[in-house]
Amino acid sequence: MEWTDEGIVLSVRPHGESAAIVTLMTEAHGRHAGLMRGGASARHKGMLQPGNTVRAVWQARLAEQLGSYSLELDESHAADLFDDPLKLSGLAAACAVADRALPEREPHPAVHAGLQALIHAMRNEELGDLWVAVYVRWELGVLAELGYGLDLTSCAATGTNDELAYVSPRTGRAVSLSAGEPYRDKMLAMPDFLIGRGDGAMADLLKGLDLTGHFLEKHLFNTQGEQSPASRTRFRDRIESSTSPDMIG
Amino acid sequence: MDELDRVMHYLAKLPGLGPRSARRAVLHMLRKREVLMRPLADALGAAAEAVRDCSVCGNLDASDPCHICRDDSRDASVICVVEDVGDVWALERAGAFKGRYHVLGGLLSALDGVGPDDLNLDGLIARSGAPEVKEVILAMDATVDGQTTAHYISDRLAGLDVSITRLARGVPVGGELDFLDDGTLTQALKARRAL
């Protein structure tokens, strides 16, 4: 068995003294792990940072084996984000979410393409904070790919698409202001940028993160008896602290 | 398990040693029983008894506070924060830093489940608040985990009257541009300075 693919480094675990088990988000083979000999060495540390893109050759005698990777750096994205705490935490969060949420060896080319687009948006200085909106949309895409897509097009109760203000935490469908008012304490806030309104302010982007975070936990993380990855929680906290300067940490 | 097997069993657990090299090491020590094996055993026993974590900086030393924290000739206004004791040794080897250290004992890592509570952070915050401290150098690895930890510490120290700096990143001594990875080159260009 042998294949060649493009991959984004999601995580690296040391294995023995010098090897590492590298998990990649590949284009055609989904989230796929493999053993890389010498992967724990200082020589490969730069390449094996989360978010970097690599050219991967995977080999194994049988398809179900862990197999071994031979990797070559394609683009080094992580180092470019080291000095930006928000982007760095966003990159770590995206890689951790992909690593935890996606099933192994199940192709999801749309998630791969979305993650690549997100990383490029992070590196594009001209986009400003717009990359956070791309992040939220990527998480919505992950949910949709795994069968838990949200329906934000019209109100679940009235069928109209006027004044959509809430999202049902149970069904993931949009709810209008009037229909959702009696249940407002239980509803999730609808981020304006997801329905083509607003100017993408950080507070609105935070609503988006809370929205996807709720459904990621409900459908993917909690079912495995786990919580959201710590790096995603830290990313969310950073967004929150950037909306209110008094909150730090 | 006889005595020889036990020695080999424990030696084989050391970094860089496997069962074969452990066997070779034991054989070598047995041949030099008086000049190597007994002194080594004594030294290991003494180190196991005496060496402890420094209650100030987290360094390993036979005394508490460690010899660096007790050294009055060192600059108490600068604290260099490192991940591990090995990093203290590396910086001391270079001899370029004459301030004090603070050993975190790890890096924030979602993968390994290491959170802020697992790091020696409270001590750092307390030390950084001392009036004589003017600068905190965050000497973390140039990795996603290392820099995430650095940003986290920077946030925690934000309210204190200290300047927070980090180590430079770029072309290593003896490095050839053609052999550097893209990330290092990008960092080196960003950190360029006037000649």
CSV table of C-alpha atoms in Angstrom, one decimal:
chain,number,residue,atom,x,y,z
A,1,MET,CA,0.0,0.0,0.0
A,2,GLU,CA,1.3,3.4,-0.9
A,3,TRP,CA,-0.2,6.8,-1.6
A,4,THR,CA,0.9,10.4,-2.0
A,5,ASP,CA,-1.2,13.3,-0.9
A,6,GLU,CA,-1.1,16.8,0.4
A,7,GLY,CA,-1.7,17.2,4.1
A,8,ILE,CA,-2.0,19.8,6.9
A,9,VAL,CA,-0.2,18.8,10.1
A,10,LEU,CA,-2.8,18.5,12.9
A,11,SER,CA,-0.8,16.9,15.8
A,12,VAL,CA,2.5,15.1,16.5
A,13,ARG,CA,3.0,12.6,19.4
A,14,PRO,CA,6.5,11.4,20.2
A,15,HIS,CA,6.8,7.6,19.8
A,16,GLY,CA,9.8,6.0,21.4
A,17,GLU,CA,13.0,8.0,21.4
A,18,SER,CA,13.1,9.4,17.9
A,19,ALA,CA,9.9,8.6,16.1
A,20,ALA,CA,6.6,10.4,16.1
A,21,ILE,CA,3.1,9.6,15.2
A,22,VAL,CA,2.0,12.4,12.9
A,23,THR,CA,-1.7,13.1,12.2
A,24,LEU,CA,-2.4,14.9,9.0
A,25,MET,CA,-5.6,16.3,7.4
A,26,THR,CA,-5.1,15.0,3.9
A,27,GLU,CA,-7.0,16.0,0.8
A,28,ALA,CA,-8.0,12.6,-0.4
A,29,HIS,CA,-7.5,10.4,2.7
A,30,GLY,CA,-9.1,12.5,5.4
A,31,ARG,CA,-7.5,12.6,8.9
A,32,HIS,CA,-4.8,10.1,8.7
A,33,ALA,CA,-2.1,9.1,11.1
A,34,GLY,CA,1.3,7.5,10.4
A,35,LEU,CA,4.6,6.8,12.0
A,36,MET,CA,7.4,9.1,11.0
A,37,ARG,CA,10.9,7.8,11.8
A,38,GLY,CA,13.0,10.6,13.2
A,39,GLY,CA,9.9,12.7,13.6
A,40,ALA,CA,10.8,13.6,17.2
A,41,SER,CA,14.2,15.0,16.2
A,42,ALA,CA,15.0,18.7,16.3
A,43,ARG,CA,15.6,18.5,12.5
A,44,HIS,CA,12.0,17.8,11.8
A,45,LYS,CA,10.4,19.9,14.6
A,46,GLY,CA,10.1,23.0,12.3
A,47,MET,CA,8.2,21.1,9.7
A,48,LEU,CA,5.9,19.2,12.1
A,49,GLN,CA,4.2,22.3,13.5
A,50,PRO,CA,0.4,22.3,13.5
A,51,GLY,CA,-0.9,24.1,10.4
A,52,ASN,CA,2.1,23.5,8.2
A,53,THR,CA,1.3,21.9,4.8
A,54,VAL,CA,3.4,18.9,3.8
A,55,ARG,CA,3.7,16.5,0.8
A,56,ALA,CA,3.1,13.1,2.4
A,57,VAL,CA,4.0,9.6,1.1
A,58,TRP,CA,2.3,6.9,3.2
A,59,GLN,CA,3.4,3.3,3.1
A,60,ALA,CA,2.2,0.1,4.8
A,61,ARG,CA,2.0,-3.6,4.1
A,62,LEU,CA,-1.7,-3.7,4.8
A,63,ALA,CA,-4.3,-0.9,4.5
A,64,GLU,CA,-5.4,-1.1,8.2
A,65,GLN,CA,-1.9,-0.8,9.6
A,66,LEU,CA,-0.6,2.5,11.0
A,67,GLY,CA,1.9,2.7,8.3
A,68,SER,CA,4.8,5.1,8.0
A,69,TYR,CA,5.0,8.6,6.6
A,70,SER,CA,7.7,10.2,4.6
A,71,LEU,CA,7.1,14.0,4.7
A,72,GLU,CA,8.4,17.0,2.9
A,73,LEU,CA,7.5,20.5,3.9
A,74,ASP,CA,5.4,22.3,1.4
A,75,GLU,CA,4.5,25.6,3.2
A,76,SER,CA,5.5,26.7,6.7
A,77,HIS,CA,2.4,28.6,8.0
A,78,ALA,CA,2.8,28.3,11.7
A,79,ALA,CA,6.0,30.3,12.0
A,80,ASP,CA,4.4,33.2,10.2
A,81,LEU,CA,1.7,33.4,13.0
A,82,PHE,CA,4.0,33.1,16.0
A,83,ASP,CA,3.9,36.9,16.8
A,84,ASP,CA,0.1,37.2,16.6
A,85,PRO,CA,-1.5,35.6,19.7
A,86,LEU,CA,-5.0,35.6,18.4
A,87,LYS,CA,-4.1,34.0,15.1
A,88,LEU,CA,-1.8,31.5,16.7
A,89,SER,CA,-4.5,30.5,19.1
A,90,GLY,CA,-6.9,30.2,16.2
A,91,LEU,CA,-4.5,28.0,14.3
A,92,ALA,CA,-4.0,25.7,17.3
A,93,ALA,CA,-7.8,25.6,17.9
A,94,ALA,CA,-8.6,24.7,14.2
A,95,CYS,CA,-6.0,21.9,14.2
A,96,ALA,CA,-7.2,20.6,17.5
A,97,VAL,CA,-10.9,20.6,16.4
A,98,ALA,CA,-10.0,18.8,13.1
A,99,ASP,CA,-7.9,16.3,15.1
A,100,ARG,CA,-10.7,15.6,17.6
A,101,ALA,CA,-13.8,15.9,15.5
A,102,LEU,CA,-13.1,14.2,12.3
A,103,PRO,CA,-13.2,10.4,12.0
A,104,GLU,CA,-9.9,8.8,10.9
A,105,ARG,CA,-9.4,7.8,7.3
A,106,GLU,CA,-12.7,9.2,6.0
A,107,PRO,CA,-12.1,11.6,3.1
A,108,HIS,CA,-13.5,15.1,3.7
A,109,PRO,CA,-12.0,17.2,0.9
A,110,ALA,CA,-14.2,20.1,1.7
A,111,VAL,CA,-12.9,20.3,5.3
A,112,HIS,CA,-9.4,20.1,4.0
A,113,ALA,CA,-10.0,22.8,1.5
A,114,GLY,CA,-11.7,24.9,4.2
A,115,LEU,CA,-8.8,24.5,6.6
A,116,GLN,CA,-6.4,25.5,4.0
A,117,ALA,CA,-8.5,28.6,3.1
A,118,LEU,CA,-8.7,29.5,6.8
A,119,ILE,CA,-4.9,29.3,7.2
A,120,HIS,CA,-4.4,31.4,4.1
A,121,ALA,CA,-6.9,33.9,5.5
A,122,MET,CA,-5.0,34.1,8.7
A,123,ARG,CA,-1.8,34.9,6.9
A,124,ASN,CA,-3.4,37.5,4.7
A,125,GLU,CA,-2.8,40.8,6.7
A,126,GLU,CA,-5.2,42.7,4.4
A,127,LEU,CA,-8.2,40.7,5.7
A,128,GLY,CA,-7.8,42.1,9.3
A,129,ASP,CA,-10.1,40.2,11.7
A,130,LEU,CA,-12.2,38.7,8.9
A,131,TRP,CA,-10.4,35.4,9.3
A,132,VAL,CA,-12.3,34.8,12.5
A,133,ALA,CA,-15.5,34.8,10.4
A,134,VAL,CA,-13.8,32.3,8.1
A,135,TYR,CA,-13.0,30.2,11.2
A,136,VAL,CA,-16.6,30.1,12.3
A,137,ARG,CA,-17.7,29.2,8.8
A,138,TRP,CA,-15.1,26.5,8.7
A,139,GLU,CA,-16.5,25.0,11.9
A,140,LEU,CA,-20.0,25.2,10.5
A,141,GLY,CA,-18.6,23.3,7.5
A,142,VAL,CA,-17.1,20.6,9.7
A,143,LEU,CA,-20.5,20.2,11.4
A,144,ALA,CA,-22.3,20.0,8.0
A,145,GLU,CA,-19.8,17.5,6.6
A,146,LEU,CA,-20.4,15.2,9.6
A,147,GLY,CA,-24.1,15.4,9.2
A,148,TYR,CA,-24.9,18.1,11.8
A,149,GLY,CA,-25.3,21.1,9.6
A,150,LEU,CA,-27.2,24.1,10.9
A,151,ASP,CA,-30.1,25.6,9.0
A,152,LEU,CA,-29.9,29.3,9.3
A,153,THR,CA,-31.9,30.2,6.2
A,154,SER,CA,-35.4,30.6,7.7
A,155,CYS,CA,-37.3,30.5,11.0
A,156,ALA,CA,-38.1,27.0,12.1
A,157,ALA,CA,-41.4,28.2,13.5
A,158,THR,CA,-42.8,30.7,11.0
A,159,GLY,CA,-40.8,29.8,7.8
A,160,THR,CA,-39.9,33.4,7.2
A,161,ASN,CA,-36.4,34.8,7.0
A,162,ASP,CA,-37.2,38.2,8.6
A,163,GLU,CA,-35.6,39.2,11.8
A,164,LEU,CA,-33.8,35.9,12.5
A,165,ALA,CA,-32.4,36.5,15.9
A,166,TYR,CA,-31.9,33.1,17.5
A,167,VAL,CA,-30.8,29.5,16.8
A,168,SER,CA,-32.4,26.6,18.6
A,169,PRO,CA,-29.8,24.8,20.7
A,170,ARG,CA,-31.6,21.5,20.1
A,171,THR,CA,-32.3,21.5,16.3
A,172,GLY,CA,-29.7,24.0,15.0
A,173,ARG,CA,-32.4,25.8,13.1
A,174,ALA,CA,-32.8,29.6,13.0
A,175,VAL,CA,-35.7,31.2,14.9
A,176,SER,CA,-37.2,34.6,14.4
A,177,LEU,CA,-37.2,37.3,17.0
A,178,SER,CA,-41.0,37.1,17.7
A,179,ALA,CA,-41.1,33.2,17.7
A,180,GLY,CA,-38.0,32.9,19.9
A,181,GLU,CA,-38.8,35.7,22.4
A,182,PRO,CA,-40.7,33.4,24.9
A,183,TYR,CA,-37.6,31.1,25.0
A,184,ARG,CA,-34.9,33.7,24.7
A,185,ASP,CA,-33.1,32.4,27.8
A,186,LYS,CA,-32.7,29.0,26.3
A,187,MET,CA,-31.9,30.2,22.7
A,188,LEU,CA,-28.5,30.8,21.2
A,189,ALA,CA,-27.9,34.2,19.7
A,190,MET,CA,-27.8,34.4,15.9
A,191,PRO,CA,-24.5,36.0,14.8
A,192,ASP,CA,-25.4,38.8,12.3
A,193,PHE,CA,-22.5,38.0,10.0
A,194,LEU,CA,-23.9,34.6,9.3
A,195,ILE,CA,-27.1,36.0,7.8
A,196,GLY,CA,-25.4,38.8,5.8
A,197,ARG,CA,-25.8,41.5,8.4
A,198,GLY,CA,-23.5,43.5,10.6
A,199,ASP,CA,-19.9,44.5,10.1
A,200,GLY,CA,-18.3,41.4,11.6
A,201,ALA,CA,-17.5,43.0,14.9
A,202,MET,CA,-15.6,40.9,17.4
A,203,ALA,CA,-18.7,40.6,19.7
A,204,ASP,CA,-20.6,39.2,16.8
A,205,LEU,CA,-17.8,36.8,15.8
A,206,LEU,CA,-17.8,35.6,19.5
A,207,LYS,CA,-21.5,34.7,19.1
A,208,GLY,CA,-20.5,32.7,16.1
A,209,LEU,CA,-17.8,30.8,18.0
A,210,ASP,CA,-20.3,30.1,20.9
A,211,LEU,CA,-22.8,28.8,18.3
A,212,THR,CA,-20.5,26.4,16.6
A,213,GLY,CA,-18.9,25.5,20.0
A,214,HIS,CA,-22.3,24.5,21.4
A,215,PHE,CA,-23.0,22.1,18.5
A,216,LEU,CA,-19.4,20.7,18.3
A,217,GLU,CA,-19.7,19.8,22.0
A,218,LYS,CA,-23.2,18.5,21.7
A,219,HIS,CA,-22.7,16.3,18.6
A,220,LEU,CA,-19.0,15.5,18.6
A,221,PHE,CA,-17.1,16.1,21.8
A,222,ASN,CA,-19.6,15.3,24.5
A,223,THR,CA,-20.6,12.0,22.7
A,224,GLN,CA,-17.0,10.9,23.3
A,225,GLY,CA,-17.3,12.0,26.9
A,226,GLU,CA,-15.0,14.9,26.3
A,227,GLN,CA,-15.1,18.6,26.3
A,228,SER,CA,-13.9,21.1,23.7
A,229,PRO,CA,-10.2,21.0,23.1
A,230,ALA,CA,-8.4,23.3,25.6
A,231,SER,CA,-6.8,25.3,22.7
A,232,ARG,CA,-10.3,26.1,21.3
A,233,THR,CA,-11.4,27.3,24.7
A,234,ARG,CA,-8.3,29.5,24.9
A,235,PHE,CA,-9.0,30.9,21.5
A,236,ARG,CA,-12.6,31.7,22.5
A,237,ASP,CA,-11.4,33.4,25.6
A,238,ARG,CA,-8.9,35.5,23.6
A,239,ILE,CA,-11.7,36.6,21.3
A,240,GLU,CA,-13.8,37.5,24.4
A,241,SER,CA,-10.9,39.4,26.0
A,242,SER,CA,-10.5,41.4,22.8
A,243,THR,CA,-14.1,42.4,23.0
A,244,SER,CA,-13.7,43.6,26.6
A,245,PRO,CA,-10.2,44.8,27.3
A,246,ASP,CA,-10.6,44.3,31.1
A,247,MET,CA,-10.7,40.5,30.7
A,248,ILE,CA,-7.3,38.9,30.2
A,249,GLY,CA,-6.3,35.3,30.4
B,1,MET,CA,15.3,-11.0,38.2
B,2,ASP,CA,18.9,-11.1,39.5
B,3,GLU,CA,21.1,-8.0,40.3
B,4,LEU,CA,22.5,-7.8,36.8
B,5,ASP,CA,19.2,-7.9,35.1
B,6,ARG,CA,17.8,-5.2,37.4
B,7,VAL,CA,20.6,-2.9,36.6
B,8,MET,CA,20.2,-3.5,32.8
B,9,HIS,CA,16.4,-3.2,33.2
B,10,TYR,CA,16.7,0.3,34.7
B,11,LEU,CA,19.5,1.5,32.5
B,12,ALA,CA,17.6,0.5,29.4
B,13,LYS,CA,14.9,3.0,30.4
B,14,LEU,CA,17.3,5.9,30.1
B,15,PRO,CA,17.1,8.2,27.0
B,16,GLY,CA,19.5,7.0,24.4
B,17,LEU,CA,19.9,3.5,25.8
B,18,GLY,CA,18.2,0.3,24.7
B,19,PRO,CA,18.6,-3.2,26.1
B,20,ARG,CA,21.7,-3.8,24.0
B,21,SER,CA,23.5,-0.6,25.0
B,22,ALA,CA,22.4,-1.1,28.6
B,23,ARG,CA,24.1,-4.6,28.5
B,24,ARG,CA,27.2,-3.0,27.1
B,25,ALA,CA,27.2,-0.3,29.8
B,26,VAL,CA,26.8,-2.8,32.6
B,27,LEU,CA,29.6,-5.0,31.3
B,28,HIS,CA,31.9,-1.9,31.0
B,29,MET,CA,31.0,-0.9,34.6
B,30,LEU,CA,31.6,-4.4,35.9
B,31,ARG,CA,35.0,-4.4,34.4
B,32,LYS,CA,35.8,-1.1,36.1
B,33,ARG,CA,34.0,-1.9,39.3
B,34,GLU,CA,36.1,0.1,41.7
B,35,VAL,CA,36.9,3.2,39.5
B,36,LEU,CA,33.5,3.5,37.9
B,37,MET,CA,30.7,1.4,39.2
B,38,ARG,CA,31.0,2.1,42.9
B,39,PRO,CA,31.6,5.8,42.5
B,40,LEU,CA,28.7,6.0,40.1
B,41,ALA,CA,26.4,4.2,42.5
B,42,ASP,CA,27.5,6.5,45.3
B,43,ALA,CA,27.0,9.6,43.1
B,44,LEU,CA,23.5,8.4,42.0
B,45,GLY,CA,22.5,7.8,45.6
B,46,ALA,CA,23.8,11.1,46.8
B,47,ALA,CA,22.1,13.0,43.9
B,48,ALA,CA,18.8,11.2,44.6
B,49,GLU,CA,19.0,12.3,48.2
B,50,ALA,CA,20.2,15.8,47.8
B,51,VAL,CA,18.9,17.2,44.5
B,52,ARG,CA,15.5,19.0,44.7
B,53,ASP,CA,13.5,21.7,43.0
B,54,CYS,CA,14.5,25.2,43.8
B,55,SER,CA,11.5,26.8,45.6
B,56,VAL,CA,12.2,30.1,43.9
B,57,CYS,CA,12.9,29.3,40.3
B,58,GLY,CA,12.1,25.6,39.8
B,59,ASN,CA,15.7,24.8,38.9
B,60,LEU,CA,17.3,21.5,40.1
B,61,ASP,CA,20.0,21.9,42.6
B,62,ALA,CA,21.5,20.3,45.7
B,63,SER,CA,20.5,23.4,47.7
B,64,ASP,CA,17.3,25.3,48.0
B,65,PRO,CA,17.4,28.1,46.8
B,66,CYS,CA,19.6,27.0,44.0
B,67,HIS,CA,23.1,28.3,43.4
B,68,ILE,CA,21.8,30.7,40.7
B,69,CYS,CA,19.1,32.2,42.9
B,70,ARG,CA,21.7,32.6,45.8
B,71,ASP,CA,24.3,34.3,43.6
B,72,ASP,CA,24.2,38.0,44.5
B,73,SER,CA,26.4,38.9,41.6
B,74,ARG,CA,23.7,38.0,39.1
B,75,ASP,CA,21.3,40.6,37.8
B,76,ALA,CA,18.1,40.3,39.8
B,77,SER,CA,16.2,42.7,37.5
B,78,VAL,CA,16.0,40.2,34.6
B,79,ILE,CA,14.2,36.9,34.8
B,80,CYS,CA,14.5,34.5,31.9
B,81,VAL,CA,11.6,32.1,31.7
B,82,VAL,CA,12.3,28.7,30.2
B,83,GLU,CA,10.4,25.5,29.7
B,84,ASP,CA,12.7,23.0,31.4
B,85,VAL,CA,15.9,22.7,33.5
B,86,GLY,CA,17.7,21.6,30.3
B,87,ASP,CA,17.1,25.0,28.9
B,88,VAL,CA,18.8,26.6,32.0
B,89,TRP,CA,21.8,24.4,31.4
B,90,ALA,CA,21.9,25.4,27.7
B,91,LEU,CA,21.8,29.1,28.5
B,92,GLU,CA,24.4,28.7,31.3
B,93,ARG,CA,26.6,26.8,28.9
B,94,ALA,CA,26.4,29.8,26.5
B,95,GLY,CA,27.4,32.1,29.4
B,96,ALA,CA,25.6,35.0,27.7
B,97,PHE,CA,22.9,35.5,30.4
B,98,LYS,CA,23.7,36.8,33.9
B,99,GLY,CA,20.2,37.3,35.2
B,100,ARG,CA,17.9,34.9,37.1
B,101,TYR,CA,15.8,32.0,35.7
B,102,HIS,CA,12.3,30.7,36.1
B,103,VAL,CA,11.6,27.1,35.0
B,104,LEU,CA,8.0,26.5,34.0
B,105,GLY,CA,8.2,22.7,34.0
B,106,GLY,CA,6.4,22.3,30.6
B,107,LEU,CA,4.4,24.1,27.9
B,108,LEU,CA,0.7,24.6,27.4
B,109,SER,CA,-0.3,21.6,25.2
B,110,ALA,CA,-3.9,20.7,24.4
B,111,LEU,CA,-2.6,17.4,23.0
B,112,ASP,CA,-0.8,16.4,26.2
B,113,GLY,CA,-3.5,17.9,28.5
B,114,VAL,CA,-1.1,20.4,30.0
B,115,GLY,CA,-3.0,23.5,31.2
B,116,PRO,CA,-1.9,26.7,33.0
B,117,ASP,CA,-2.4,25.0,36.4
B,118,ASP,CA,0.2,22.4,35.5
B,119,LEU,CA,2.9,25.0,35.0
B,120,ASN,CA,4.9,26.9,37.6
B,121,LEU,CA,3.2,30.1,36.8
B,122,ASP,CA,2.1,31.5,40.2
B,123,GLY,CA,5.7,31.7,41.4
B,124,LEU,CA,6.6,33.6,38.2
B,125,ILE,CA,3.8,36.1,38.6
B,126,ALA,CA,4.8,36.7,42.2
B,127,ARG,CA,8.5,37.1,41.3
B,128,SER,CA,7.7,39.4,38.4
B,129,GLY,CA,5.8,41.7,40.7
B,130,ALA,CA,8.9,42.4,42.9
B,131,PRO,CA,10.1,46.0,42.6
B,132,GLU,CA,13.6,45.1,41.5
B,133,VAL,CA,12.4,43.1,38.4
B,134,LYS,CA,12.4,45.2,35.3
B,135,GLU,CA,12.4,42.6,32.5
B,136,VAL,CA,11.0,39.2,31.9
B,137,ILE,CA,12.5,37.3,28.9
B,138,LEU,CA,10.2,34.6,27.5
B,139,ALA,CA,12.7,32.0,26.2
B,140,MET,CA,10.2,29.4,24.9
B,141,ASP,CA,10.7,27.1,21.9
B,142,ALA,CA,9.9,28.5,18.5
B,143,THR,CA,6.9,26.1,18.2
B,144,VAL,CA,3.2,26.5,18.3
B,145,ASP,CA,3.0,25.3,21.9
B,146,GLY,CA,6.0,27.3,22.9
B,147,GLN,CA,4.7,30.6,21.5
B,148,THR,CA,1.2,29.9,22.7
B,149,THR,CA,2.6,29.6,26.2
B,150,ALA,CA,4.7,32.8,25.8
B,151,HIS,CA,1.6,34.7,24.7
B,152,TYR,CA,-0.4,33.3,27.7
B,153,ILE,CA,2.3,34.4,30.1
B,154,SER,CA,2.6,37.8,28.5
B,155,ASP,CA,-1.2,38.2,29.1
B,156,ARG,CA,-0.8,37.2,32.7
B,157,LEU,CA,2.0,39.6,33.3
B,158,ALA,CA,0.4,42.5,31.4
B,159,GLY,CA,-0.7,44.4,34.5
B,160,LEU,CA,2.8,44.4,36.0
B,161,ASP,CA,5.4,47.1,35.6
B,162,VAL,CA,7.9,44.9,33.7
B,163,SER,CA,9.0,44.8,30.1
B,164,ILE,CA,8.3,41.5,28.5
B,165,THR,CA,10.7,40.4,25.7
B,166,ARG,CA,11.3,37.2,23.8
B,167,LEU,CA,14.3,35.6,22.1
B,168,ALA,CA,15.0,36.6,18.5
B,169,ARG,CA,14.3,34.1,15.8
B,170,GLY,CA,16.2,33.7,12.5
B,171,VAL,CA,19.3,32.5,10.9
B,172,PRO,CA,21.4,30.3,13.2
B,173,VAL,CA,25.2,30.8,13.5
B,174,GLY,CA,26.7,28.8,10.6
B,175,GLY,CA,23.4,28.5,8.9
B,176,GLU,CA,23.2,28.7,5.1
B,177,LEU,CA,20.1,30.4,3.6
B,178,ASP,CA,19.7,27.8,1.0
B,179,PHE,CA,19.2,25.1,3.7
B,180,LEU,CA,16.8,27.0,6.0
B,181,ASP,CA,13.1,26.2,6.1
B,182,ASP,CA,10.6,28.8,4.9
B,183,GLY,CA,9.4,29.5,8.4
B,184,THR,CA,12.9,30.4,9.7
B,185,LEU,CA,13.6,32.6,6.6
B,186,THR,CA,10.3,34.4,7.1
B,187,GLN,CA,11.1,35.0,10.8
B,188,ALA,CA,14.6,36.2,9.9
B,189,LEU,CA,13.3,38.7,7.4
B,190,LYS,CA,10.7,40.0,9.8
B,191,ALA,CA,13.4,40.5,12.5
B,192,ARG,CA,16.0,42.1,10.2
B,193,ARG,CA,17.9,45.1,11.6
B,194,ALA,CA,19.9,48.0,10.2
B,195,LEU,CA,23.7,47.4,9.8
